Amino acid sequence: MTGFRRRAAACALAAALSLAMLAAPATAAPRFAIEGDQFLLDGKPHLIRSGEMHYPRIPREFWRERLRQARAMGLNTVTTYVFWNLHEPEPGRFDFSGNLDIAAFIRTAREEGLDVIVRPGPYICTELDFGGFPAWLLRTPGLRVRSMDPRYLAAGERYLRRVHQELAPLLSTRGGPILMMQIENEYGSYGRDRDYMLTAQRQMIEAGFDVPLFTSDGPGPHYFEGGPLPDVTAVINFDGEVADAQASLEELRKFRPHGPRMVGEYWAGWFDHWGEQHHTTPPQRAASTVEWFLQNKVSFNLYMFHGGTSFGWLPGANYSREMPYQPDTTSYDYDAPVDEAGRITPKYRALREVIAQHLEAGETLPAVVESAAPTIAIPRFELNQSVALLDALPMLSQPVRAQLPRNMEALDQNYGFVLYRNTVPAKASGKLVVDEVRDYATVLCDGKPLGTLDRRFGERELDAGLKPGMRLDLLVENMGRINFGTRLDEERKGITRSVRIGDTELLDWTHYPLPLSDLSRLRYAKQSQPRSGPAFWRGEFTLDRSGNTFLDTRGWGKGHVWVNGHHLGRYWKIGPQQTLFVPAPWLRRGSNEVVVLDAEGGPASRELSGVADPIFETPASKTKPDAH
């Protein structure tokens, strides 16, 4: 090639590269960034006004309405956890469909003018069974979550990479609404392993999450020792009034002198435990604190903006010095600005009024969005068909035999009940000793209830008067794995060690796993005599219009409810929750089916009704009632 031709070819190549560079998107400043002490959105200082809501706790049909309510209150962002336990119910089997379609939830938020903060965990707490970890992790002996255990890290890495497949197009680095993401969750309340937290950060980056990352921890310098990471934005969680906000943010500033000031969770309400007080907080307390945030340019996330419901087996549990086990209620209303049924509360209006006074230039608030689903009452109806749980065992379970009692995880079961069956051996006498019950056992002898053992009170013994040759059944309910603190790794369910009668250990057990994921095989009959033990009850009611309602479970003992196949969750007469929320999309005009598993038995016929408002009846104290 001649020199002229080489120069001409070079010029042509340069021109082609120039055109390609013009055609390709220029490397622009990211849509969202953190610089110094500020968040920047499209290059301008940005104050995050966020509220938390969780897509699995809200029927998908309500997502858009709840997001519009958030925008109308003055929020510009919505925050959500990602629920690993729901997305990967068994190892390697992922589900992002229907109510678990987190990408659809985030796209809807963008359509409604909201940005998004995502908190994928893997640990998320949120009063969720096992803190959001899938229960199958506990099938591996010795596995430790939130640690450098390679088995745990491999499972978490697989999960994060799969979440990235769903969310990649929605990251702000690609023009999407996801501004930033959280590394782990409140690790400072759990441990001090810096290598683990650095690994958690690396796993998120290697999974492909290239948006700004942050850590979130509770108030107090001792929590900052384990949670925050160098060169990663740290935010703080707390509740209380303006003075508490000032003190908490000052603690954070002492620990981390530079970086944006943000409250990752401002606890605008609180959750409930069974048998304890129902929690409410004054609307003005939240409003005055949020006003202080806005006046002082502190970004915030209201936890919760809308709590919703921990349907089915979702609720977790806590523990305290006074109580070894504190199971959470089904309702996750949280005394939030939008209540469990999607209704606007006085707290919402107080917060909206404050936010409206601190909008950006040219910003206006949309009109308040009331719930389109009416809340209806349903007249009392009878559940007059039933089948005893012991009679239903062949319809629900295949027996598993083993010398020693196996825990639920060893039976490859995640949630529900296990019925343990044995025969009282010859010469055995004395108290029944179960070591240990996780979490609530109904003791039956020859089909007759003899008593209960309740983990909340550390109960392990029952003077049941057992005699040789009697059939012993222990119906043990998983009431939710502990979701906060250092006992996460200990949360295997069912019977965890042994059973004795006096000094005689019982061997050769028959187990009936009862996950209760499919009740279609149950066969009912009209019941004319009272039931003396656990039983399923069935009834129907008719509607001429659909709407939200709350099933009034007063008069029942302890159990679970399904409506048209949807598992509403747990009820328990000890309160404080006395009703179960039924979303309008789960009801239909015409006939609706209700199935109740009542663990206590009862009269020959039972009744329920639907009421327009939730009922909370607070027990007098935490002490054990005379009867459960």
PDB file of C-alpha atoms in Angstrom, residues 188-452:
ATOM      1  CA  GLY A 188     -23.112  -4.238  64.171  1.00  0.00           C
ATOM      2  CA  SER A 189     -25.966  -5.692  66.255  1.00  0.00           C
ATOM      3  CA  TYR A 190     -24.694  -9.204  65.522  1.00  0.00           C
ATOM      4  CA  GLY A 191     -20.922  -9.443  65.151  1.00  0.00           C
ATOM      5  CA  ARG A 192     -17.501  -7.870  64.660  1.00  0.00           C
ATOM      6  CA  ASP A 193     -16.081  -9.910  61.764  1.00  0.00           C
ATOM      7  CA  ARG A 194     -14.675  -7.278  59.411  1.00  0.00           C
ATOM      8  CA  ASP A 195     -13.580  -9.936  56.919  1.00  0.00           C
ATOM      9  CA  TYR A 196     -17.182 -11.066  56.626  1.00  0.00           C
ATOM     10  CA  MET A 197     -18.485  -7.567  55.954  1.00  0.00           C
ATOM     11  CA  LEU A 198     -15.771  -6.929  53.386  1.00  0.00           C
ATOM     12  CA  THR A 199     -16.725 -10.208  51.729  1.00  0.00           C
ATOM     13  CA  ALA A 200     -20.383  -9.160  51.715  1.00  0.00           C
ATOM     14  CA  GLN A 201     -19.362  -5.917  49.994  1.00  0.00           C
ATOM     15  CA  ARG A 202     -17.226  -7.783  47.453  1.00  0.00           C
ATOM     16  CA  GLN A 203     -20.015 -10.242  46.676  1.00  0.00           C
ATOM     17  CA  MET A 204     -22.407  -7.419  45.853  1.00  0.00           C
ATOM     18  CA  ILE A 205     -19.895  -5.711  43.587  1.00  0.00           C
ATOM     19  CA  GLU A 206     -18.959  -8.962  41.844  1.00  0.00           C
ATOM     20  CA  ALA A 207     -22.644  -9.791  41.391  1.00  0.00           C
ATOM     21  CA  GLY A 208     -22.841  -6.622  39.274  1.00  0.00           C
ATOM     22  CA  PHE A 209     -24.367  -4.054  41.625  1.00  0.00           C
ATOM     23  CA  ASP A 210     -22.433  -0.941  40.593  1.00  0.00           C
ATOM     24  CA  VAL A 211     -24.641   1.655  42.292  1.00  0.00           C
ATOM     25  CA  PRO A 212     -23.494   3.372  45.512  1.00  0.00           C
ATOM     26  CA  LEU A 213     -23.546   1.007  48.485  1.00  0.00           C
ATOM     27  CA  PHE A 214     -24.184   1.769  52.153  1.00  0.00           C
ATOM     28  CA  THR A 215     -24.388   0.097  55.554  1.00  0.00           C
ATOM     29  CA  SER A 216     -27.120   0.564  58.138  1.00  0.00           C
ATOM     30  CA  ASP A 217     -26.861   0.097  61.911  1.00  0.00           C
ATOM     31  CA  GLY A 218     -28.738   0.866  65.089  1.00  0.00           C
ATOM     32  CA  PRO A 219     -27.919   3.755  67.423  1.00  0.00           C
ATOM     33  CA  GLY A 220     -24.964   3.580  69.754  1.00  0.00           C
ATOM     34  CA  PRO A 221     -21.188   3.560  69.201  1.00  0.00           C
ATOM     35  CA  HIS A 222     -20.965  -0.175  70.051  1.00  0.00           C
ATOM     36  CA  TYR A 223     -22.963  -0.987  66.906  1.00  0.00           C
ATOM     37  CA  PHE A 224     -20.574   1.017  64.740  1.00  0.00           C
ATOM     38  CA  GLU A 225     -17.676  -1.269  65.701  1.00  0.00           C
ATOM     39  CA  GLY A 226     -18.932  -4.105  63.502  1.00  0.00           C
ATOM     40  CA  GLY A 227     -21.286  -2.734  60.879  1.00  0.00           C
ATOM     41  CA  PRO A 228     -19.853   0.208  58.905  1.00  0.00           C
ATOM     42  CA  LEU A 229     -17.065  -0.252  56.352  1.00  0.00           C
ATOM     43  CA  PRO A 230     -14.266   2.140  55.333  1.00  0.00           C
ATOM     44  CA  ASP A 231     -15.159   4.374  52.382  1.00  0.00           C
ATOM     45  CA  VAL A 232     -18.794   3.165  52.411  1.00  0.00           C
ATOM     46  CA  THR A 233     -21.648   5.489  53.364  1.00  0.00           C
ATOM     47  CA  ALA A 234     -22.998   4.667  56.826  1.00  0.00           C
ATOM     48  CA  VAL A 235     -26.569   5.434  57.888  1.00  0.00           C
ATOM     49  CA  ILE A 236     -28.258   5.014  61.260  1.00  0.00           C
ATOM     50  CA  ASN A 237     -31.533   3.524  62.528  1.00  0.00           C
ATOM     51  CA  PHE A 238     -33.503   4.684  65.577  1.00  0.00           C
ATOM     52  CA  ASP A 239     -36.843   5.874  66.930  1.00  0.00           C
ATOM     53  CA  GLY A 240     -37.935   8.606  69.277  1.00  0.00           C
ATOM     54  CA  GLU A 241     -38.334  12.360  69.271  1.00  0.00           C
ATOM     55  CA  VAL A 242     -36.219  15.240  68.005  1.00  0.00           C
ATOM     56  CA  ALA A 243     -33.756  14.941  70.892  1.00  0.00           C
ATOM     57  CA  ASP A 244     -33.209  11.276  70.059  1.00  0.00           C
ATOM     58  CA  ALA A 245     -32.604  12.174  66.417  1.00  0.00           C
ATOM     59  CA  GLN A 246     -30.066  14.815  67.358  1.00  0.00           C
ATOM     60  CA  ALA A 247     -28.211  12.488  69.724  1.00  0.00           C
ATOM     61  CA  SER A 248     -28.193   9.529  67.302  1.00  0.00           C
ATOM     62  CA  LEU A 249     -26.928  11.560  64.358  1.00  0.00           C
ATOM     63  CA  GLU A 250     -24.273  13.157  66.536  1.00  0.00           C
ATOM     64  CA  GLU A 251     -23.047   9.683  67.491  1.00  0.00           C
ATOM     65  CA  LEU A 252     -22.831   8.767  63.816  1.00  0.00           C
ATOM     66  CA  ARG A 253     -20.984  12.001  62.988  1.00  0.00           C
ATOM     67  CA  LYS A 254     -18.415  11.350  65.717  1.00  0.00           C
ATOM     68  CA  PHE A 255     -17.781   7.922  64.275  1.00  0.00           C
ATOM     69  CA  ARG A 256     -17.891   8.986  60.618  1.00  0.00           C
ATOM     70  CA  PRO A 257     -17.104  12.719  60.328  1.00  0.00           C
ATOM     71  CA  HIS A 258     -17.772  12.866  56.592  1.00  0.00           C
ATOM     72  CA  GLY A 259     -20.529  11.645  54.330  1.00  0.00           C
ATOM     73  CA  PRO A 260     -24.244  12.359  53.867  1.00  0.00           C
ATOM     74  CA  ARG A 261     -26.428  12.337  56.929  1.00  0.00           C
ATOM     75  CA  MET A 262     -29.234   9.807  56.555  1.00  0.00           C
ATOM     76  CA  VAL A 263     -31.574   7.868  58.800  1.00  0.00           C
ATOM     77  CA  GLY A 264     -31.809   4.433  57.207  1.00  0.00           C
ATOM     78  CA  GLU A 265     -34.785   3.496  59.384  1.00  0.00           C
ATOM     79  CA  TYR A 266     -36.781   5.992  61.384  1.00  0.00           C
ATOM     80  CA  TRP A 267     -39.121   3.729  63.315  1.00  0.00           C
ATOM     81  CA  ALA A 268     -42.410   5.555  62.871  1.00  0.00           C
ATOM     82  CA  GLY A 269     -44.246   2.712  64.632  1.00  0.00           C
ATOM     83  CA  TRP A 270     -43.503  -0.732  66.038  1.00  0.00           C
ATOM     84  CA  PHE A 271     -44.493  -4.404  65.721  1.00  0.00           C
ATOM     85  CA  ASP A 272     -46.262  -6.773  68.117  1.00  0.00           C
ATOM     86  CA  HIS A 273     -45.465 -10.067  69.838  1.00  0.00           C
ATOM     87  CA  TRP A 274     -48.115 -12.597  70.771  1.00  0.00           C
ATOM     88  CA  GLY A 275     -49.180 -12.204  74.390  1.00  0.00           C
ATOM     89  CA  GLU A 276     -47.710  -8.721  74.749  1.00  0.00           C
ATOM     90  CA  GLN A 277     -48.844  -5.141  74.310  1.00  0.00           C
ATOM     91  CA  HIS A 278     -50.155  -3.691  71.048  1.00  0.00           C
ATOM     92  CA  HIS A 279     -47.905  -0.818  69.976  1.00  0.00           C
ATOM     93  CA  THR A 280     -48.950   2.624  68.769  1.00  0.00           C
ATOM     94  CA  THR A 281     -47.013   5.872  68.563  1.00  0.00           C
ATOM     95  CA  PRO A 282     -48.403   9.433  68.472  1.00  0.00           C
ATOM     96  CA  PRO A 283     -48.643  10.934  64.964  1.00  0.00           C
ATOM     97  CA  GLN A 284     -47.157  14.203  66.152  1.00  0.00           C
ATOM     98  CA  ARG A 285     -43.992  12.516  67.404  1.00  0.00           C
ATOM     99  CA  ALA A 286     -43.213  11.214  63.914  1.00  0.00           C
ATOM    100  CA  ALA A 287     -44.240  14.482  62.266  1.00  0.00           C
ATOM    101  CA  SER A 288     -42.073  16.691  64.488  1.00  0.00           C
ATOM    102  CA  THR A 289     -39.042  14.427  64.045  1.00  0.00           C
ATOM    103  CA  VAL A 290     -39.434  14.312  60.259  1.00  0.00           C
ATOM    104  CA  GLU A 291     -39.787  18.099  60.271  1.00  0.00           C
ATOM    105  CA  TRP A 292     -36.434  18.307  62.062  1.00  0.00           C
ATOM    106  CA  PHE A 293     -34.893  16.020  59.410  1.00  0.00           C
ATOM    107  CA  LEU A 294     -36.154  18.311  56.660  1.00  0.00           C
ATOM    108  CA  GLN A 295     -35.043  21.503  58.384  1.00  0.00           C
ATOM    109  CA  ASN A 296     -31.552  20.089  58.858  1.00  0.00           C
ATOM    110  CA  LYS A 297     -31.172  18.443  55.436  1.00  0.00           C
ATOM    111  CA  VAL A 298     -31.129  14.907  56.815  1.00  0.00           C
ATOM    112  CA  SER A 299     -32.287  12.234  54.374  1.00  0.00           C
ATOM    113  CA  PHE A 300     -34.594   9.632  55.892  1.00  0.00           C
ATOM    114  CA  ASN A 301     -36.498   6.405  55.382  1.00  0.00           C
ATOM    115  CA  LEU A 302     -39.717   5.873  57.344  1.00  0.00           C
ATOM    116  CA  TYR A 303     -39.892   2.322  58.657  1.00  0.00           C
ATOM    117  CA  MET A 304     -42.644   1.493  57.866  1.00  0.00           C
ATOM    118  CA  PHE A 305     -44.638   3.685  55.481  1.00  0.00           C
ATOM    119  CA  HIS A 306     -46.996   0.741  54.967  1.00  0.00           C
ATOM    120  CA  GLY A 307     -46.354  -2.486  56.853  1.00  0.00           C
ATOM    121  CA  GLY A 308     -48.964  -4.806  55.392  1.00  0.00           C
ATOM    122  CA  THR A 309     -49.276  -8.395  56.553  1.00  0.00           C
ATOM    123  CA  SER A 310     -46.869 -11.240  57.295  1.00  0.00           C
ATOM    124  CA  PHE A 311     -49.084 -13.779  55.582  1.00  0.00           C
ATOM    125  CA  GLY A 312     -48.741 -17.525  56.034  1.00  0.00           C
ATOM    126  CA  TRP A 313     -45.570 -18.621  57.761  1.00  0.00           C
ATOM    127  CA  LEU A 314     -43.686 -15.320  57.319  1.00  0.00           C
ATOM    128  CA  PRO A 315     -43.515 -14.010  60.929  1.00  0.00           C
ATOM    129  CA  GLY A 316     -40.299 -14.372  62.883  1.00  0.00           C
ATOM    130  CA  ALA A 317     -39.560 -14.010  66.582  1.00  0.00           C
ATOM    131  CA  ASN A 318     -37.350 -12.303  69.140  1.00  0.00           C
ATOM    132  CA  TYR A 319     -36.065 -13.077  72.613  1.00  0.00           C
ATOM    133  CA  SER A 320     -35.280 -10.984  75.669  1.00  0.00           C
ATOM    134  CA  ARG A 321     -33.975 -11.289  79.180  1.00  0.00           C
ATOM    135  CA  GLU A 322     -37.507 -11.751  80.433  1.00  0.00           C
ATOM    136  CA  MET A 323     -38.782 -14.065  77.688  1.00  0.00           C
ATOM    137  CA  PRO A 324     -36.730 -16.790  75.998  1.00  0.00           C
ATOM    138  CA  TYR A 325     -38.938 -16.620  72.924  1.00  0.00           C
ATOM    139  CA  GLN A 326     -41.262 -13.895  71.592  1.00  0.00           C
ATOM    140  CA  PRO A 327     -43.140 -14.855  68.395  1.00  0.00           C
ATOM    141  CA  ASP A 328     -44.365 -12.048  66.150  1.00  0.00           C
ATOM    142  CA  THR A 329     -47.997 -11.568  65.194  1.00  0.00           C
ATOM    143  CA  THR A 330     -49.393 -12.055  61.695  1.00  0.00           C
ATOM    144  CA  SER A 331     -50.305  -8.381  61.346  1.00  0.00           C
ATOM    145  CA  TYR A 332     -47.430  -6.131  60.318  1.00  0.00           C
ATOM    146  CA  ASP A 333     -49.547  -2.982  60.457  1.00  0.00           C
ATOM    147  CA  TYR A 334     -46.692  -1.349  62.425  1.00  0.00           C
ATOM    148  CA  ASP A 335     -48.938   1.617  63.267  1.00  0.00           C
ATOM    149  CA  ALA A 336     -47.717   2.943  59.912  1.00  0.00           C
ATOM    150  CA  PRO A 337     -49.024   6.020  58.052  1.00  0.00           C
ATOM    151  CA  VAL A 338     -51.006   3.711  55.733  1.00  0.00           C
ATOM    152  CA  ASP A 339     -52.700   0.961  57.722  1.00  0.00           C
ATOM    153  CA  GLU A 340     -52.852  -2.772  57.004  1.00  0.00           C
ATOM    154  CA  ALA A 341     -55.941  -2.342  54.812  1.00  0.00           C
ATOM    155  CA  GLY A 342     -54.424   0.554  52.841  1.00  0.00           C
ATOM    156  CA  ARG A 343     -56.312   3.333  54.614  1.00  0.00           C
ATOM    157  CA  ILE A 344     -54.939   6.811  55.236  1.00  0.00           C
ATOM    158  CA  THR A 345     -54.305   7.482  58.944  1.00  0.00           C
ATOM    159  CA  PRO A 346     -53.879  10.646  61.033  1.00  0.00           C
ATOM    160  CA  LYS A 347     -50.133   9.902  61.055  1.00  0.00           C
ATOM    161  CA  TYR A 348     -50.123  10.058  57.241  1.00  0.00           C
ATOM    162  CA  ARG A 349     -51.868  13.439  57.211  1.00  0.00           C
ATOM    163  CA  ALA A 350     -49.538  14.845  59.876  1.00  0.00           C
ATOM    164  CA  LEU A 351     -46.469  13.753  57.911  1.00  0.00           C
ATOM    165  CA  ARG A 352     -47.877  15.044  54.620  1.00  0.00           C
ATOM    166  CA  GLU A 353     -48.524  18.440  56.139  1.00  0.00           C
ATOM    167  CA  VAL A 354     -44.916  18.682  57.360  1.00  0.00           C
ATOM    168  CA  ILE A 355     -43.358  17.469  54.105  1.00  0.00           C
ATOM    169  CA  ALA A 356     -45.508  19.866  52.063  1.00  0.00           C
ATOM    170  CA  GLN A 357     -43.783  22.761  53.820  1.00  0.00           C
ATOM    171  CA  HIS A 358     -40.310  21.613  52.721  1.00  0.00           C
ATOM    172  CA  LEU A 359     -40.675  20.738  49.034  1.00  0.00           C
ATOM    173  CA  GLU A 360     -38.062  21.533  46.419  1.00  0.00           C
ATOM    174  CA  ALA A 361     -38.616  24.578  44.231  1.00  0.00           C
ATOM    175  CA  GLY A 362     -41.371  23.861  41.721  1.00  0.00           C
ATOM    176  CA  GLU A 363     -42.396  20.616  43.424  1.00  0.00           C
ATOM    177  CA  THR A 364     -46.054  19.975  44.262  1.00  0.00           C
ATOM    178  CA  LEU A 365     -47.811  17.065  45.921  1.00  0.00           C
ATOM    179  CA  PRO A 366     -50.390  14.923  44.146  1.00  0.00           C
ATOM    180  CA  ALA A 367     -53.842  14.645  45.704  1.00  0.00           C
ATOM    181  CA  VAL A 368     -54.237  12.154  48.559  1.00  0.00           C
ATOM    182  CA  VAL A 369     -55.049   8.672  47.252  1.00  0.00           C
ATOM    183  CA  GLU A 370     -57.670   6.878  49.307  1.00  0.00           C
ATOM    184  CA  SER A 371     -57.908   3.098  49.039  1.00  0.00           C
ATOM    185  CA  ALA A 372     -60.166   2.036  46.177  1.00  0.00           C
ATOM    186  CA  ALA A 373     -61.083  -1.227  47.961  1.00  0.00           C
ATOM    187  CA  PRO A 374     -63.878  -0.740  50.490  1.00  0.00           C
ATOM    188  CA  THR A 375     -63.544  -2.351  53.896  1.00  0.00           C
ATOM    189  CA  ILE A 376     -66.627  -4.483  54.469  1.00  0.00           C
ATOM    190  CA  ALA A 377     -68.303  -6.414  57.240  1.00  0.00           C
ATOM    191  CA  ILE A 378     -69.374 -10.022  56.724  1.00  0.00           C
ATOM    192  CA  PRO A 379     -72.252 -11.417  58.793  1.00  0.00           C
ATOM    193  CA  ARG A 380     -71.517 -14.364  61.047  1.00  0.00           C
ATOM    194  CA  PHE A 381     -71.313 -17.656  59.220  1.00  0.00           C
ATOM    195  CA  GLU A 382     -70.936 -21.205  60.443  1.00  0.00           C
ATOM    196  CA  LEU A 383     -68.091 -23.629  59.886  1.00  0.00           C
ATOM    197  CA  ASN A 384     -70.047 -26.846  60.348  1.00  0.00           C
ATOM    198  CA  GLN A 385     -67.831 -29.355  58.587  1.00  0.00           C
ATOM    199  CA  SER A 386     -64.705 -30.715  60.184  1.00  0.00           C
ATOM    200  CA  VAL A 387     -62.109 -33.458  60.274  1.00  0.00           C
ATOM    201  CA  ALA A 388     -59.858 -34.284  63.209  1.00  0.00           C
ATOM    202  CA  LEU A 389     -56.211 -33.655  62.470  1.00  0.00           C
ATOM    203  CA  LEU A 390     -55.290 -37.152  63.669  1.00  0.00           C
ATOM    204  CA  ASP A 391     -57.812 -38.650  61.230  1.00  0.00           C
ATOM    205  CA  ALA A 392     -56.471 -36.441  58.442  1.00  0.00           C
ATOM    206  CA  LEU A 393     -52.844 -37.554  58.776  1.00  0.00           C
ATOM    207  CA  PRO A 394     -53.028 -40.044  55.838  1.00  0.00           C
ATOM    208  CA  MET A 395     -54.397 -37.219  53.648  1.00  0.00           C
ATOM    209  CA  LEU A 396     -51.623 -34.794  54.587  1.00  0.00           C
ATOM    210  CA  SER A 397     -48.410 -36.650  55.275  1.00  0.00           C
ATOM    211  CA  GLN A 398     -46.223 -39.673  54.672  1.00  0.00           C
ATOM    212  CA  PRO A 399     -44.813 -41.058  57.934  1.00  0.00           C
ATOM    213  CA  VAL A 400     -41.068 -41.003  58.573  1.00  0.00           C
ATOM    214  CA  ARG A 401     -39.614 -43.420  61.112  1.00  0.00           C
ATOM    215  CA  ALA A 402     -36.422 -42.876  63.074  1.00  0.00           C
ATOM    216  CA  GLN A 403     -34.938 -43.982  66.365  1.00  0.00           C
ATOM    217  CA  LEU A 404     -34.626 -40.446  67.746  1.00  0.00           C
ATOM    218  CA  PRO A 405     -37.036 -37.559  67.198  1.00  0.00           C
ATOM    219  CA  ARG A 406     -35.916 -35.523  64.186  1.00  0.00           C
ATOM    220  CA  ASN A 407     -36.214 -31.789  63.986  1.00  0.00           C
ATOM    221  CA  MET A 408     -38.176 -30.155  61.186  1.00  0.00           C
ATOM    222  CA  GLU A 409     -35.130 -29.313  59.097  1.00  0.00           C
ATOM    223  CA  ALA A 410     -33.887 -32.927  59.266  1.00  0.00           C
ATOM    224  CA  LEU A 411     -37.252 -33.871  57.759  1.00  0.00           C
ATOM    225  CA  ASP A 412     -36.558 -31.483  54.818  1.00  0.00           C
ATOM    226  CA  GLN A 413     -39.433 -29.304  56.021  1.00  0.00           C
ATOM    227  CA  ASN A 414     -39.331 -25.522  56.312  1.00  0.00           C
ATOM    228  CA  TYR A 415     -42.569 -24.444  58.027  1.00  0.00           C
ATOM    229  CA  GLY A 416     -45.732 -25.770  59.629  1.00  0.00           C
ATOM    230  CA  PHE A 417     -46.166 -28.552  62.189  1.00  0.00           C
ATOM    231  CA  VAL A 418     -44.687 -31.973  62.911  1.00  0.00           C
ATOM    232  CA  LEU A 419     -46.664 -34.656  64.701  1.00  0.00           C
ATOM    233  CA  TYR A 420     -44.412 -36.988  66.708  1.00  0.00           C
ATOM    234  CA  ARG A 421     -45.966 -40.372  67.603  1.00  0.00           C
ATOM    235  CA  ASN A 422     -44.831 -43.077  70.015  1.00  0.00           C
ATOM    236  CA  THR A 423     -46.166 -45.626  72.481  1.00  0.00           C
ATOM    237  CA  VAL A 424     -45.503 -45.296  76.193  1.00  0.00           C
ATOM    238  CA  PRO A 425     -43.065 -48.126  76.955  1.00  0.00           C
ATOM    239  CA  ALA A 426     -43.493 -50.691  79.708  1.00  0.00           C
ATOM    240  CA  LYS A 427     -42.492 -49.577  83.196  1.00  0.00           C
ATOM    241  CA  ALA A 428     -42.210 -45.945  82.126  1.00  0.00           C
ATOM    242  CA  SER A 429     -43.593 -43.554  84.722  1.00  0.00           C
ATOM    243  CA  GLY A 430     -43.247 -39.959  85.765  1.00  0.00           C
ATOM    244  CA  LYS A 431     -43.442 -36.589  84.062  1.00  0.00           C
ATOM    245  CA  LEU A 432     -43.235 -36.134  80.332  1.00  0.00           C
ATOM    246  CA  VAL A 433     -39.998 -34.226  79.572  1.00  0.00           C
ATOM    247  CA  VAL A 434     -39.473 -32.780  76.076  1.00  0.00           C
ATOM    248  CA  ASP A 435     -36.017 -31.340  75.439  1.00  0.00           C
ATOM    249  CA  GLU A 436     -36.753 -29.068  73.774  1.00  0.00           C
ATOM    250  CA  VAL A 437     -39.999 -27.801  72.207  1.00  0.00           C
ATOM    251  CA  ARG A 438     -39.638 -25.446  69.254  1.00  0.00           C
ATOM    252  CA  ASP A 439     -42.053 -23.786  69.661  1.00  0.00           C
ATOM    253  CA  TYR A 440     -45.448 -24.928  70.927  1.00  0.00           C
ATOM    254  CA  ALA A 441     -46.541 -28.498  71.605  1.00  0.00           C
ATOM    255  CA  THR A 442     -50.023 -29.905  72.085  1.00  0.00           C
ATOM    256  CA  VAL A 443     -49.749 -33.176  73.993  1.00  0.00           C
ATOM    257  CA  LEU A 444     -52.318 -35.878  73.212  1.00  0.00           C
ATOM    258  CA  CYS A 445     -52.710 -39.350  74.725  1.00  0.00           C
ATOM    259  CA  ASP A 446     -54.867 -41.835  72.816  1.00  0.00           C
ATOM    260  CA  GLY A 447     -56.184 -38.837  70.889  1.00  0.00           C
ATOM    261  CA  LYS A 448     -57.171 -36.854  73.971  1.00  0.00           C
ATOM    262  CA  PRO A 449     -55.512 -33.493  74.708  1.00  0.00           C
ATOM    263  CA  LEU A 450     -53.614 -33.466  78.004  1.00  0.00           C
ATOM    264  CA  GLY A 451     -51.874 -30.102  77.952  1.00  0.00           C
ATOM    265  CA  THR A 452     -49.409 -27.861  76.157  1.00  0.00           C
TER     266      THR A 452
END
